[in-house]
Short mmCIF file of C-alpha atoms and ligand atoms in Angstrom, two decimals:
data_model
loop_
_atom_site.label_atom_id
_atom_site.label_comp_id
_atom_site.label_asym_id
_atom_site.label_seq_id
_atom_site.Cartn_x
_atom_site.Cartn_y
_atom_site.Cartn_z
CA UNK A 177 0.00 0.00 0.00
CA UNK A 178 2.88 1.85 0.48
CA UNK A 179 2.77 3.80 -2.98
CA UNK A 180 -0.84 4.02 -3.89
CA UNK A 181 -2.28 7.20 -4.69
CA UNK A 182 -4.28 9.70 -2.49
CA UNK A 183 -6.11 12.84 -2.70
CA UNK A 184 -4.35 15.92 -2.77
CA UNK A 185 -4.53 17.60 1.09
CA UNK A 186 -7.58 19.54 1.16
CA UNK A 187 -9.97 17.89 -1.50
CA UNK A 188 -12.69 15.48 -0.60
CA UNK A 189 -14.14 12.51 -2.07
CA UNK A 190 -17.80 12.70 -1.51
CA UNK A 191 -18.40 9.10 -0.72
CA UNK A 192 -21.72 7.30 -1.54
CA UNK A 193 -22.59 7.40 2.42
CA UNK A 194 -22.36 11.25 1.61
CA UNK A 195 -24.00 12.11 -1.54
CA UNK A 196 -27.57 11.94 -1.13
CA UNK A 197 -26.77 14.37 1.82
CA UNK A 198 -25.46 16.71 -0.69
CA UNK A 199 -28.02 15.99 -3.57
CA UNK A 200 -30.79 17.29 -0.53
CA UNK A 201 -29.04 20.76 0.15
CA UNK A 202 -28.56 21.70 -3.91
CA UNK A 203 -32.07 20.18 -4.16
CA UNK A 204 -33.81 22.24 -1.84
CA UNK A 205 -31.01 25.36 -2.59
CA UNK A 206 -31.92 25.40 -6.42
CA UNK A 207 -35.94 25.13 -5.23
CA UNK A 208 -35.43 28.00 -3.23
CA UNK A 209 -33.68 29.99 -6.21
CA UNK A 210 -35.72 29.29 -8.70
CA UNK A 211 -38.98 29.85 -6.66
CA UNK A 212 -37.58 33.81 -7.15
CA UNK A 213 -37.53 32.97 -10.54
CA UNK A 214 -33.47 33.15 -10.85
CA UNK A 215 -31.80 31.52 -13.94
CA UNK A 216 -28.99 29.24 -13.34
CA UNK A 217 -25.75 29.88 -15.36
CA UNK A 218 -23.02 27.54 -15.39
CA UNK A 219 -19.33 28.51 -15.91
CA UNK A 220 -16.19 26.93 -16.47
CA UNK A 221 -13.82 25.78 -13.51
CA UNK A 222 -10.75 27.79 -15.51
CA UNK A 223 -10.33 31.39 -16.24
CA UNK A 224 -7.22 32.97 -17.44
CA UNK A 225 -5.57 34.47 -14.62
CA UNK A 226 -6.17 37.68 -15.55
CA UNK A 227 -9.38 37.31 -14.56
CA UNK A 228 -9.35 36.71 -11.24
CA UNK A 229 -6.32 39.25 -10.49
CA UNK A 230 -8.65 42.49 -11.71
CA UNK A 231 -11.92 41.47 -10.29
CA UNK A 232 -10.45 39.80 -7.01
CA UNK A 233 -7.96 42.40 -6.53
CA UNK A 234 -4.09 42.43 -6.17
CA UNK A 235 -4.18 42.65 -2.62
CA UNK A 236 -6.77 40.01 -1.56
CA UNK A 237 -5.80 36.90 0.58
CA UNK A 238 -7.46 35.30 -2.84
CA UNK A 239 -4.80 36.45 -5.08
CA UNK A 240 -1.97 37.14 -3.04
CA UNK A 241 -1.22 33.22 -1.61
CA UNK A 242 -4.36 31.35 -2.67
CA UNK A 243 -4.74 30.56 -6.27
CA UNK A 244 -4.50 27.26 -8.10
CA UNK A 245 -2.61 29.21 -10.74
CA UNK A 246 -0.55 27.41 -14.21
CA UNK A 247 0.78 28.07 -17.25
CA UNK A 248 -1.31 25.31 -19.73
CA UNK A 249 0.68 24.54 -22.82
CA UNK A 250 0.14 27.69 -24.86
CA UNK A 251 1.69 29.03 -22.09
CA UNK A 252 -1.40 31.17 -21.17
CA UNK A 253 -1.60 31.77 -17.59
CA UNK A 254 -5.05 29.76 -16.18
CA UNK A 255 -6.59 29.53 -13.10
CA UNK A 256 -8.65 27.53 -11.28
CA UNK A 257 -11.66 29.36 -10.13
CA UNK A 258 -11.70 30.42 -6.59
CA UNK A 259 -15.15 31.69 -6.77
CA UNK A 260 -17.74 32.72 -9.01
CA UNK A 261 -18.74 36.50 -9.57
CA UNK A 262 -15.68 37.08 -11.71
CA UNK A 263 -16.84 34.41 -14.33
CA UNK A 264 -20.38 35.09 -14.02
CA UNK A 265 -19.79 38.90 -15.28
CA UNK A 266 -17.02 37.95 -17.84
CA UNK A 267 -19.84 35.80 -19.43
CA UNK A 268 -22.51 37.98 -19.12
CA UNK A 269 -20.29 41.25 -20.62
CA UNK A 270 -19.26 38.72 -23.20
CA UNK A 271 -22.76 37.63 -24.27
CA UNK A 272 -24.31 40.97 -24.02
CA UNK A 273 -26.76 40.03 -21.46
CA UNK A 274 -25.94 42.94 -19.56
CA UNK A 275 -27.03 45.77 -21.82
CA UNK A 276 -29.79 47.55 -20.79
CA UNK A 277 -31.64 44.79 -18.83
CA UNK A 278 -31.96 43.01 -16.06
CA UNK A 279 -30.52 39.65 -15.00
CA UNK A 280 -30.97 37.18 -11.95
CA UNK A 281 -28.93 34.00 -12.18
CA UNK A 282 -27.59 31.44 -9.63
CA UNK A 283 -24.82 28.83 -10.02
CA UNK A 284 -23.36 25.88 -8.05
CA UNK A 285 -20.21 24.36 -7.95
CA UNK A 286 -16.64 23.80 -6.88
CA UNK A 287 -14.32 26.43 -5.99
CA UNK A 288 -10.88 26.13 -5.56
CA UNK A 289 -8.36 28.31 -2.71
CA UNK A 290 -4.74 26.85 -1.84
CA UNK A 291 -5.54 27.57 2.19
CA UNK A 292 -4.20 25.63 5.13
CA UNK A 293 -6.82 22.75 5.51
CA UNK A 294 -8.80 22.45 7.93
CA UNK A 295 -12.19 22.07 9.72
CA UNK A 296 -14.91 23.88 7.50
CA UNK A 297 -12.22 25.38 5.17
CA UNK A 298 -10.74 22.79 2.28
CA UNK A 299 -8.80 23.65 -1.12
CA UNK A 300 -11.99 22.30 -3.11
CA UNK A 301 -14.65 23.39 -1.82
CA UNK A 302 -18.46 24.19 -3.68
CA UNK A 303 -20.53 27.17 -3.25
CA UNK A 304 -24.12 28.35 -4.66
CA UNK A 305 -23.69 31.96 -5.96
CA UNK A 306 -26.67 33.77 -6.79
CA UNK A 307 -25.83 37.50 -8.60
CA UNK A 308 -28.49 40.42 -9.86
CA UNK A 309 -27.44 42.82 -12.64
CA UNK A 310 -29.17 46.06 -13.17
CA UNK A 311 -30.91 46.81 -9.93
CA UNK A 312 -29.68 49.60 -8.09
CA UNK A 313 -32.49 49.83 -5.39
CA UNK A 314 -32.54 48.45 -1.83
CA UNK A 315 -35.38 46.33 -3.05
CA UNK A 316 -32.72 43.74 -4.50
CA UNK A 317 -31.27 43.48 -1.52
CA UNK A 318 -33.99 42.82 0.71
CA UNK A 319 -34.70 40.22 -1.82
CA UNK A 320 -31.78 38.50 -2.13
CA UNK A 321 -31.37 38.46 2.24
CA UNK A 322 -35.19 36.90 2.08
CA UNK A 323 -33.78 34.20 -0.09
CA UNK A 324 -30.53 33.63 2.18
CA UNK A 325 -33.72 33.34 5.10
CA UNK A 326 -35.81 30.97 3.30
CA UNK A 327 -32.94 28.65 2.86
CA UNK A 328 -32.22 28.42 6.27
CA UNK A 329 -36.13 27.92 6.87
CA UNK A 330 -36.42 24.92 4.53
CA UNK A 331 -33.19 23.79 6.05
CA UNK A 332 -34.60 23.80 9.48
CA UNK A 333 -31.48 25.56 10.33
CA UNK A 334 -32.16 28.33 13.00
CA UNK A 335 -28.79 28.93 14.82
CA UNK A 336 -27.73 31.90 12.52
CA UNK A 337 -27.53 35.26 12.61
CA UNK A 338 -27.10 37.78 9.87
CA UNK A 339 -24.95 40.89 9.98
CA UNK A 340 -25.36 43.91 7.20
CA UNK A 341 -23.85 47.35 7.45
CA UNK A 342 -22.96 49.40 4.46
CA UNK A 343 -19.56 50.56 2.48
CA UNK A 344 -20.83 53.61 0.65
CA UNK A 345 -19.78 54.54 -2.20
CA UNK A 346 -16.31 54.46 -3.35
CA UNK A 347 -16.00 58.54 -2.15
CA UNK A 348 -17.42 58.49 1.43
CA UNK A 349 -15.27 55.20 1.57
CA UNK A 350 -12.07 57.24 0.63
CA UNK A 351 -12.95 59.53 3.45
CA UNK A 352 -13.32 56.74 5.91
CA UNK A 353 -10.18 55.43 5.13
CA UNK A 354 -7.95 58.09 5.28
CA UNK A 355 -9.50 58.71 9.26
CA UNK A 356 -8.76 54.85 9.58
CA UNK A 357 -5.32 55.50 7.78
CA UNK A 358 -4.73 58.32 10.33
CA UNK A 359 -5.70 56.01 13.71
CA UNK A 360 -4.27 52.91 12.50
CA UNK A 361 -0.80 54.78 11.68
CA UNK A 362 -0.93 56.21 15.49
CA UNK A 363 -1.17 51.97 16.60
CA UNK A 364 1.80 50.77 14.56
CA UNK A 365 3.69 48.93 17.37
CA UNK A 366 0.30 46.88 17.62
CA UNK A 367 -0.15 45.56 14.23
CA UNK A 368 0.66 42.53 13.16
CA UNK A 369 2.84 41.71 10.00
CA UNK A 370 -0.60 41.28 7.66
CA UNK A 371 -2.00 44.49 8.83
CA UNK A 372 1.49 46.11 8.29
CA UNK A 373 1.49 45.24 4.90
CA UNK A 374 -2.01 45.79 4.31
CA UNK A 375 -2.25 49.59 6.02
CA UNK A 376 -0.27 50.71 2.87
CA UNK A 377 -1.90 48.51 0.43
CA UNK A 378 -5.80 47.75 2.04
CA UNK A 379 -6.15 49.15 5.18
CA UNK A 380 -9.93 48.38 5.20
CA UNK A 381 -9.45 44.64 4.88
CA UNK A 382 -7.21 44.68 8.65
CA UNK A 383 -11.12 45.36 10.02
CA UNK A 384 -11.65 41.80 8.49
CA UNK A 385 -8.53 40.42 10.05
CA UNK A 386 -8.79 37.11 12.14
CA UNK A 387 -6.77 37.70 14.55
CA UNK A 388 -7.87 37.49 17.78
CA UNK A 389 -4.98 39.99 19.16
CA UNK A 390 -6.18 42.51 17.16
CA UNK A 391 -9.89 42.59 18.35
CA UNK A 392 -9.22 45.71 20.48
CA UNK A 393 -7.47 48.13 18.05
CA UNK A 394 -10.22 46.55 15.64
CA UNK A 395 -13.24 47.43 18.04
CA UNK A 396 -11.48 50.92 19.06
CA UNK A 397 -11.27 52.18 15.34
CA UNK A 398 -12.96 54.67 13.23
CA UNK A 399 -16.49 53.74 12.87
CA UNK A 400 -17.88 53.17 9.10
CA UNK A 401 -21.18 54.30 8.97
CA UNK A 402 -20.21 57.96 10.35
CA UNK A 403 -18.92 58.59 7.05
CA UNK A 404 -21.64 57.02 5.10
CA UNK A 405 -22.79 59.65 2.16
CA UNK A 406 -26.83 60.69 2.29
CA UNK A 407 -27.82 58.59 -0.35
CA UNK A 408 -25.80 55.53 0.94
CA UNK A 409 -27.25 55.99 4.11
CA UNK A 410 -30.73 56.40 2.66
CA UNK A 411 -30.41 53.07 0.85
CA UNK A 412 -29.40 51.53 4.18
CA UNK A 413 -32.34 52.68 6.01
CA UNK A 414 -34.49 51.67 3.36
CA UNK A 415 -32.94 47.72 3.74
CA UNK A 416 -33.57 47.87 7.33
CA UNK A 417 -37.19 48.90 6.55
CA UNK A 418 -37.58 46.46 4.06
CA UNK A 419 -35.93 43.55 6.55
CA UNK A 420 -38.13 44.68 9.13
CA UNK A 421 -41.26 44.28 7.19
CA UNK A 422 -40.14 40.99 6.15
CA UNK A 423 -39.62 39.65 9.56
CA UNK A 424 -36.03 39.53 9.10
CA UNK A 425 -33.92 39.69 12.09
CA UNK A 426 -30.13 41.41 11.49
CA UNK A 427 -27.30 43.60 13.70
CA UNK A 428 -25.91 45.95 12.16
CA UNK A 429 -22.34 45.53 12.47
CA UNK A 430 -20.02 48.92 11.15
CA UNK A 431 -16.85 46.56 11.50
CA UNK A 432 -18.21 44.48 8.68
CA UNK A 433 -16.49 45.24 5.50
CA UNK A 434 -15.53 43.84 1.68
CA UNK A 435 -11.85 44.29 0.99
CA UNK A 436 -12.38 45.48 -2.47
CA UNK A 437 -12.97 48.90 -4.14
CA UNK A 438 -15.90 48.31 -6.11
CA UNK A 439 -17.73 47.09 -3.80
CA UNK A 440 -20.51 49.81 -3.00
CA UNK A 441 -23.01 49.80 0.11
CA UNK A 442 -24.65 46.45 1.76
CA UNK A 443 -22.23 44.11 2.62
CA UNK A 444 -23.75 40.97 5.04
CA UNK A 445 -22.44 37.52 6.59
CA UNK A 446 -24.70 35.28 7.81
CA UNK A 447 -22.97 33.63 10.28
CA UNK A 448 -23.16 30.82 13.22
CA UNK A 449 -21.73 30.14 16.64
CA UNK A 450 -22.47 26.12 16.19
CA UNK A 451 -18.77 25.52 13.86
CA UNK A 452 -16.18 27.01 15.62
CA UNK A 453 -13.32 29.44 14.18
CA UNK A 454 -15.36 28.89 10.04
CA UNK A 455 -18.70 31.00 11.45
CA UNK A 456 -19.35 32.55 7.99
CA UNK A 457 -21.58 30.29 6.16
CA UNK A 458 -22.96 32.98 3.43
CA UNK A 459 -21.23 36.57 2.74
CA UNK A 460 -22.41 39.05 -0.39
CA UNK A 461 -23.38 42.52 -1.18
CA UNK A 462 -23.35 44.62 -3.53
CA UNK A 463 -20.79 45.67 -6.26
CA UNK A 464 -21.90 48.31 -8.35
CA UNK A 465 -18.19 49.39 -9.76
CA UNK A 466 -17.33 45.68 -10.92
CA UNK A 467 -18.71 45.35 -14.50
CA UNK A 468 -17.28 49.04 -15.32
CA UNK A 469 -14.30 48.15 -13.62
CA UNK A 470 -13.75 44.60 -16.04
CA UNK A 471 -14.76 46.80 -19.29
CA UNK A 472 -18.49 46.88 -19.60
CA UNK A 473 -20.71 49.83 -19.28
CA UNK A 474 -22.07 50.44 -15.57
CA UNK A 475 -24.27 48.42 -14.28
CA UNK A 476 -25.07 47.83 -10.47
CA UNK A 477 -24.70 44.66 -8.95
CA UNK A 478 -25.79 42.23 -5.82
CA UNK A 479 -25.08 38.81 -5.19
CA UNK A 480 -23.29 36.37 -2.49
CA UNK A 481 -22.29 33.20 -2.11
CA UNK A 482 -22.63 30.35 0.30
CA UNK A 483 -20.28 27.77 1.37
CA UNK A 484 -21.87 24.02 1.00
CA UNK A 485 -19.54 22.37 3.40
CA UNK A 486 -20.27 24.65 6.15
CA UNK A 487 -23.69 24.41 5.62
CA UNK A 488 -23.69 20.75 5.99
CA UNK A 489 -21.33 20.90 8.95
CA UNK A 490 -24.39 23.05 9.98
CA UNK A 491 -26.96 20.41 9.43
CA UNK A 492 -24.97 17.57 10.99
CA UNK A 493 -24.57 20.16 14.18
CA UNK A 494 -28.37 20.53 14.45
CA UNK A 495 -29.37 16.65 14.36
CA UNK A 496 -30.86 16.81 10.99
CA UNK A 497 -31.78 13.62 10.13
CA UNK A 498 -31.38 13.88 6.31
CA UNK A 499 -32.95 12.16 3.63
CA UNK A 500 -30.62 9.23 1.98
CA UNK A 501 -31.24 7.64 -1.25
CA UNK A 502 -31.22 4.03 -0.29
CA UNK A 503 -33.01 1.95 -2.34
CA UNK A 504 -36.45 0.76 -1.36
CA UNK A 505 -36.50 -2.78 -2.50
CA UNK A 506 -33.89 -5.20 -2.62
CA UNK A 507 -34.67 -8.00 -5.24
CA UNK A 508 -33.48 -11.38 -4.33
CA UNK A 509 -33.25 -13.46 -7.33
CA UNK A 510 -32.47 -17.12 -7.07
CA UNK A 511 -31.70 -19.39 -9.96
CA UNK A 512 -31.87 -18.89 -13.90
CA UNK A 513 -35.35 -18.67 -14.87
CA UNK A 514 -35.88 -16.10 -11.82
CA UNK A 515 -33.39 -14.02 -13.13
CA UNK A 516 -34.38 -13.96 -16.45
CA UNK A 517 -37.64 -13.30 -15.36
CA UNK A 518 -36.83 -10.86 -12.14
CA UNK A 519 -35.06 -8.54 -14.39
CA UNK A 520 -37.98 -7.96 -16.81
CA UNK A 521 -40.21 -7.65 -14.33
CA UNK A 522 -38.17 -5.17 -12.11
CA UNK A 523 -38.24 -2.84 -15.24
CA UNK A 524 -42.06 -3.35 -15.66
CA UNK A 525 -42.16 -2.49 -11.53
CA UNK A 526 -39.94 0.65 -12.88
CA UNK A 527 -42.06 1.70 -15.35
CA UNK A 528 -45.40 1.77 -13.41
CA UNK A 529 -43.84 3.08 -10.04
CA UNK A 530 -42.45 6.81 -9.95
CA UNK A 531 -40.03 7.17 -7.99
CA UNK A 532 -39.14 4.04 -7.10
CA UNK A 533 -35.88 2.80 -5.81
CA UNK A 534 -35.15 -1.07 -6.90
CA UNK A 535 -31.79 -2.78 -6.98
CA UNK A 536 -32.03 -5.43 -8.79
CA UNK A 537 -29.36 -8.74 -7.19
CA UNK A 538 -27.00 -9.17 -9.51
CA UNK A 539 -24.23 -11.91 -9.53
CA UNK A 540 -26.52 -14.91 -8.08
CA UNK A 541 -25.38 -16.18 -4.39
CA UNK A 542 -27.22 -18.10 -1.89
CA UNK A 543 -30.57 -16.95 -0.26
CA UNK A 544 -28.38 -16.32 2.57
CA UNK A 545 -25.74 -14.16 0.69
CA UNK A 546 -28.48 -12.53 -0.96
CA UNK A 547 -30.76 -11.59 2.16
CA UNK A 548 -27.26 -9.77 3.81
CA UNK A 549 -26.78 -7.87 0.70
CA UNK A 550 -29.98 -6.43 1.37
CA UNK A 551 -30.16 -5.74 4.73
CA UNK A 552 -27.31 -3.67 3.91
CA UNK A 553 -28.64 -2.07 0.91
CA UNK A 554 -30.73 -0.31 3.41
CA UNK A 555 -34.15 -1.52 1.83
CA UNK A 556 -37.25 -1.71 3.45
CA UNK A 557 -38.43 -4.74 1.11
CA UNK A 558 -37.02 -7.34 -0.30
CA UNK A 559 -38.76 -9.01 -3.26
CA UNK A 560 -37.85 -13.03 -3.55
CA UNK A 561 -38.34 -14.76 -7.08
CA UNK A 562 -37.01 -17.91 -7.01
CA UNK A 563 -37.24 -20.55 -9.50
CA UNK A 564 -40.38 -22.05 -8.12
CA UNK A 565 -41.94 -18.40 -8.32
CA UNK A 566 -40.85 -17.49 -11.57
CA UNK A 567 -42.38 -20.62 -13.27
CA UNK A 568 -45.93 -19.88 -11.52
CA UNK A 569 -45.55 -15.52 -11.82
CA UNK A 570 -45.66 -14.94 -8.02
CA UNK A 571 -43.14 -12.88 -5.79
CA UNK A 572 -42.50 -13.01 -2.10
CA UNK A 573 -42.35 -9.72 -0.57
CA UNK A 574 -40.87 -9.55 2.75
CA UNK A 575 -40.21 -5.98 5.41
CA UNK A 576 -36.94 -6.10 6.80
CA UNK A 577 -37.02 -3.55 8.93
CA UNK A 578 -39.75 -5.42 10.95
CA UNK A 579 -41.00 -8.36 12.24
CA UNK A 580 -44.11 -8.86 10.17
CA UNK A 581 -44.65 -11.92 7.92
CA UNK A 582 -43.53 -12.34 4.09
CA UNK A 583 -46.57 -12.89 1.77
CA UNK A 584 -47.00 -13.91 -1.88
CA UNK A 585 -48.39 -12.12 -4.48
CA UNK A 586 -48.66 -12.15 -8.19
CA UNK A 587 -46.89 -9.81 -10.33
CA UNK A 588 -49.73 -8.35 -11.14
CA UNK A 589 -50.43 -7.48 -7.37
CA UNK A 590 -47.11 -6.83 -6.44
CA UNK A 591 -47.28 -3.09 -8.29
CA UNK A 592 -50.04 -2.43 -6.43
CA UNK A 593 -49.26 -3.43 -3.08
CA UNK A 594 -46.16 -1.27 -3.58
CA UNK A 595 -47.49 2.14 -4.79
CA UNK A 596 -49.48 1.43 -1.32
CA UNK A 597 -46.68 0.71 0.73
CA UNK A 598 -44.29 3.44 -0.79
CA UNK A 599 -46.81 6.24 -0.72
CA UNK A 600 -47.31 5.29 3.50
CA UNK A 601 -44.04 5.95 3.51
CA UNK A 602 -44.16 9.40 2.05
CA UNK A 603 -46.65 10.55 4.01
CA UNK A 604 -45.13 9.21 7.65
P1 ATP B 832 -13.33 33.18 5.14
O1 ATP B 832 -13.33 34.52 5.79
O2 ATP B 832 -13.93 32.09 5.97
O3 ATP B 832 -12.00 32.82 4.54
P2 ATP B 832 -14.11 34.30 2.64
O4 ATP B 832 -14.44 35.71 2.97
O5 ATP B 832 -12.80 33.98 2.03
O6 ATP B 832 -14.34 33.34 3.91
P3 ATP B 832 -16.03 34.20 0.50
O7 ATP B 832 -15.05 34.40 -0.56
O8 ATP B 832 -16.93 35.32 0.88
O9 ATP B 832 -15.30 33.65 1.79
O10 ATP B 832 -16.89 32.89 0.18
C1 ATP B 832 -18.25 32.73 0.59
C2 ATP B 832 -18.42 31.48 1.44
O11 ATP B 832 -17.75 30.37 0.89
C3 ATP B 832 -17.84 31.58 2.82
O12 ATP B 832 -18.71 32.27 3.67
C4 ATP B 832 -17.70 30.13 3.21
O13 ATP B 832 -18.94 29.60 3.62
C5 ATP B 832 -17.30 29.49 1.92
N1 ATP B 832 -15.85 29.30 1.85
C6 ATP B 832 -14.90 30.21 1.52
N2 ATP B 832 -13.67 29.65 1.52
C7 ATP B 832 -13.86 28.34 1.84
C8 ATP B 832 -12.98 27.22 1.99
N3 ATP B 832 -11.67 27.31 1.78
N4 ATP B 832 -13.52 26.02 2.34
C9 ATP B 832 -14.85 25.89 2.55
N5 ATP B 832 -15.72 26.90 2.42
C10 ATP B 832 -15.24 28.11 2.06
MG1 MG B 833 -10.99 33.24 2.78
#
């Protein structure tokens, strides 16, 4: 075993024990989309590096030390995506859907970020990103946080809390940060090495920093929303109102900030206490400078993304008790006419039952064998055709999951006392 091949550090196989976890949460995320009417778009995993380095930003965590970043053999430089705004508005600038109209799309996939492994943060890693082009109102954002909400309602995940404040626009900002310049500048002897090197470079992402040393000097600095603009601070109020109305509950935290200078008014995180040091499940807001910024003509924009691990980490913490995707009947097929028989006949049960989750014994083996396979197929049922059965067109259906008898039916009878069975199981 010595030299067999793993997994690179930080990228997970998603074993068949896991999956139907995972098929539930983008099941009931792309319900929740959609039911706003969103559009999904889907995007390739590389960009060219270029990319990422003007819509990220130069001095981002993302693009300083994180990229999966290689020269392919043009020798273009390529990267693997480490999230997905910057694709979604290359595509849409490059397929004109941006032009004078509106756009609401969603996509879901894996993201990729060279960070230190480790519980809730991995270096693939999948998010649902949901992005609205052309809205500049506060209406768009109290839409989008009423989406985040239902989520977590259909979820039945309740142990989150969502923070908002606003950036302003890229002015006020510049005001802000010279005052935070100014303090900052007067604390040098307590700043770490990142917030050295990011006072110069992006002093507003050392309010972000995750240090815990730096809490203090963090809570003790400039505030943000005593420089907000009039109209930024309109379009705030006009969230809250919004949120209010909507039953939404949210603190308003003015340490709460976007590293990045297009990024214009609400910022949020929806974060949890339940998953230790990786709170943030879901973080957005709104980025009115990007598009211009990458080329295109203005166009205001507000979207956010959600991590998937963390949101199952979430689930698990709660007790969830999620759906799996065993299969419902096991078919035990013994000798040669039963199989040739059982198979048609498992089709014909296929054809007439939606839904319905059959695996089919292949490979032959005793009763015995056969019965262990599926008890641990998970089945409720096992159906028995043996040769005996096949030659007369009856099946044995047996629970095992209980202690009640097994009876005999005909094929004909077997349908139906299924679609009764599985459909008492739907509704218990
Ligand atoms: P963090 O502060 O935790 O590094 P971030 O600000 O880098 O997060 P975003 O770029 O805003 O994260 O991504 C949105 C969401 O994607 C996060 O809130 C989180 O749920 C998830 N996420 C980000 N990076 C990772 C990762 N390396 N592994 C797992 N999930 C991640
Ligand atoms: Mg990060």
């Amino acid at each position: 075993m010595a030299n067999t091949i793993q997994a690179i550090r930080g990228m997970k196989d998603i074993l068949p024990g896991e999956s139907s976890s995972w098929q539930y949460l983008e099941d009931t995320l792309r319900g929740v989309v959609h039911a706003y009417g969103y559009r999904e778009i889907r995007l390739p995993l590389l960009e060219k590096t270029e990319l990422f380095r003007r819509s990220i930003g130069e001095v981002t965590d993302i693009v300083e030390k994180e990229m999966y970043t290689f020269d392919d053999r043009n020798g273009d430089s390529l990267t693997l995506r480490p999230e997905g705004t910057a694709s979604c508005v290359r595509a849409c600038m490059e397929h004109g859907l941006l032009h004078n109209q509106v756009q609401r799309l969603w996509y879901m996939g894996p993201m990729f970020r060279h960070e230190r492994p480790q519980k809730g943060r991995y270096r693939q890693f999948h998010q649902i990103g949901v992005e609205a082009f052309g809205l500049e109102g506060p209406d768009i954002d109290a839409e989008m946080l009423m989406m985040t909400a239902r989520m977590w309602k259909q979820l039945g995940i309740s142990d989150v809390v969502l923070q908002i404040n606003s950036l302003g626009t890229p002015r006020s900002r510049a005001s802000y940060r010279a005052a935070l310049v100014d303090y900052l500048a007067g604390e040098k002897s307590s700043l770490d090495e990142d917030s050295l090197r990011r006072l110069e470079s992006n002093p507003l992402r050392i309010l972000d920093s995750k240090n815990p040393d730096m809490r203090q000097l963090i809570e003790a600095a400039p505030s943000l929303p005593d420089y907000l603009d009039d109209d930024s601070r309109a379009h705030f109020e006009a969230l809250c109102l919004l949120l209010d109305a909507a039953n939404i509950g949210y603190e308003v935290n003015p340490r709460l900030v976007r590293g990045l200078d297009y990024y214009t008014r609400t910022v949020f995180e929806w974060v949890t206490d339940s998953l230790g040091a990786q709170g943030t499940i879901c973080a957005g807001g709104r980025y009115d400078g990007l598009v211009e910024y990458l080329g295109g003509k203005p166009a205001p924009a507000f979207g956010f993304a959600l991590g998937l691990e963390r949101l199952l980490a979430l689930l698990a913490t709660g007790g969830a008790t999620l759906p799996d995707n065993a299969p419902h009947i096991y078919l035990v097929l013994n000798g040669d006419k039963a199989v040739h028989r059982g198979l048609v006949f498992a089709d014909e049960l296929r054809d007439v039952i939606p839904g319905l989750r059959l695996l089919a014994n292949c490979g032959n083996g005793s009763f015995k064998s056969q019965f262990k396979r599926a008890d641990k197929s998970g089945a409720q049922y096992a159906l028995v055709i043996g040769d005996d059965e096949a030659e007369q067109g009856n099946v044995v259906l047996k629970p095992l999951r209980s202690e009640s008898g097994q009876k005999v039916y005909t094929q004909e009878e077997t349908a139906k006392r299924l679609l009764d069975l599985l459909e008492l199981e739907r509704t218990a």
